[in-house]
Amino acid sequence: MNEILLDVKNLVTEFKTENGTLRAVDDVSFSVNKGEVIGIVGESGSGKSVTSLSIMRLIPNPPGKIIGGEINYYRDGKTPINLVNIPDEQMREFRGNEISMIFQEPMTSLNPVFTCGNQVMEAIMLHQKVSKKEAEAKTLDLFAQVKLPDPKRALDAYPHQLSGGQKQRVMIAMAMSCQPQLLIADEPTTALDVTVQKTILELINELSRKTGMSTIFITHDLGVIAEIADKVVVMYKGKIVEQGAVVDIFENPKHPYTKGLLACRPPLGKRLSKLPVIADFMEEKDGNIIEKTADMNALVEAFVVSENQTKKRYEELQSHQPILQVKNLHTWFPNKTNIFGKAIDYVKAVDDVSFDVYEGETLGLVGESGCGKTTLGRTILRLVEPHSGKAIFDGKDIFNLGQNELKELREHMQIIFQDPYSSLNPRMTIGNAIMEPMQVHKKYSNDSERKDKVIELLEKVNMKAEHFMRYPHEFSGGQRQRICIARALSLKPKFIICDESVSALDVSVQAQVLNLLIQLREEFKFTYIFISHDLSVVKFMSDRMVVMNKGKIEEMGIADEIYNNPQNEYTKKLIAAIPKGNIEDIKARFAHL
């Protein structure tokens, strides 16, 4: 008999906005049994994070408020406590102690002026009434449990001294410090390397098994849900559209939105010409969802590219001249200096790297955080100066160019950065942001012509002419990324570096942006270097793939061949860590329990 720990009934949470009342959570009901992992999945704005914040009673009031429903917490297994109605002081006893939460962005959740150890110790001393010495011992033990490589160092380290994955482990240790009955994990692995993600998923699973803790795991990626959840709740625009056992949802999804979420993840076993998107499965008319296609597999199969077509494209690309040749490139950063300020030790971010990129090709660059892939991309564009080596673009040695020649070259080489918000000026309208490179490089005869060109570009990336006068904060993450793509296109470049340009997007928005990049490549005959830590995305986008580790190239070759037959242990480890979402793997996971 499954024992219920949390029962959410008809929950409604609203926010007052300038444009009226927004119902972020609309009549949501689900339950969590003891020791169970529930996955809540949906795109940004689906209401999944607001649901979790409602359970924790962390909705800021104003503007938000729980206006209806019950959140029944079964503390002793018999008598429910409705968390909606209890006083704040009583809620504080539960929060952090019996119900814990891991927030999405560990850097903003940790206080930058206190050591990581101090922050975990504070939570232990607050809830468990133990001495500082006992709290320190417990913290070291927790840091060992969450597999931080050096628990003592992490204890004394400040948040900025740890990597993203390590900070996330500190957050898990803090959430686990009081041995909660219920852990709410809100997108805890988004934007992390697949290998770090795998260890964090395994860690949460292991801690659940050891302590009997229940987990609500929130994500936009159904592949991650397949690795960890027992049950799935699918949310869309504040409502639950489908819920059930993870095997049932993956084997036989009923709602077109669920089908869309499952289909838009880049598949690993086949090559597609484009990714299916949610709009292929459903459309909305007058607030009603209308299903467009019921057969998910048939739609995916329609986009499959044969091995012969892939081979033919590769041979054609190889017949062209390389547009870029990178030879023995080293980019080193001083790590230690002597008393005269001369560097005596270096961090070798890029260490003797050589490769060619052919005209019209997409070369994928994949590896974990810190492997040197972003530094390599920036060095090629001279945004970072190299230590030694050559980069020859269109017959010109980039590293020997003067400032004027470099400015001319920038017309032909562009970059799309990882975070579109920080790469757009918040005080500049997006129309002016796209127009600015045209003004700098004196493209077209006047601003009126340039404005027409900007509107044409906005429409090219599926934005509208009326967006010209709006500011970056008025757009979603996916829309901002489209604006950055339009800006990169404004000078008609031959070559574009995409640096983690889809890593922070929902899988559904990611599919749209990847399709757009491929469509633009065919139309404008670009050459891309596509940088990502997500091997499934790189495999979908790329003709050839370069796998990097610790500044060096581990493996290089045709993308499909590297995936199907990796030669190197590091590549095998990267591939093994990708959440596959195969129904066979899900069934095998339950067979072991």
PDB file of C-alpha atoms in Angstrom, residues 419-430 433-434 471-473 475 479-481 483-484 487:
ATOM      1  CA  ASP A 419      23.498  34.188 -22.915  1.00  0.00           C
ATOM      2  CA  PRO A 420      21.449  36.417 -25.229  1.00  0.00           C
ATOM      3  CA  TYR A 421      20.353  38.712 -22.399  1.00  0.00           C
ATOM      4  CA  SER A 422      23.878  39.709 -21.347  1.00  0.00           C
ATOM      5  CA  SER A 423      24.985  40.131 -24.979  1.00  0.00           C
ATOM      6  CA  LEU A 424      22.228  42.678 -25.710  1.00  0.00           C
ATOM      7  CA  ASN A 425      22.368  46.247 -24.382  1.00  0.00           C
ATOM      8  CA  PRO A 426      19.325  46.614 -22.060  1.00  0.00           C
ATOM      9  CA  ARG A 427      19.063  50.352 -22.936  1.00  0.00           C
ATOM     10  CA  MET A 428      19.006  49.806 -26.688  1.00  0.00           C
ATOM     11  CA  THR A 429      15.947  48.709 -28.668  1.00  0.00           C
ATOM     12  CA  ILE A 430      16.471  45.434 -30.464  1.00  0.00           C
ATOM     13  CA  ALA A 433      21.042  46.565 -31.663  1.00  0.00           C
ATOM     14  CA  ILE A 434      20.714  44.761 -35.020  1.00  0.00           C
ATOM     15  CA  TYR A 471      13.742  46.354 -25.464  1.00  0.00           C
ATOM     16  CA  PRO A 472      15.461  43.017 -24.650  1.00  0.00           C
ATOM     17  CA  HIS A 473      13.615  42.519 -21.318  1.00  0.00           C
ATOM     18  CA  PHE A 475      11.187  39.085 -24.862  1.00  0.00           C
ATOM     19  CA  GLN A 479      13.090  35.263 -28.753  1.00  0.00           C
ATOM     20  CA  ARG A 480      16.242  36.988 -27.459  1.00  0.00           C
ATOM     21  CA  GLN A 481      18.343  34.239 -29.008  1.00  0.00           C
ATOM     22  CA  ILE A 483      17.413  38.581 -32.027  1.00  0.00           C
ATOM     23  CA  CYS A 484      21.092  37.693 -31.502  1.00  0.00           C
ATOM     24  CA  ARG A 487      22.277  40.617 -35.361  1.00  0.00           C
TER      25      ARG A 487
END
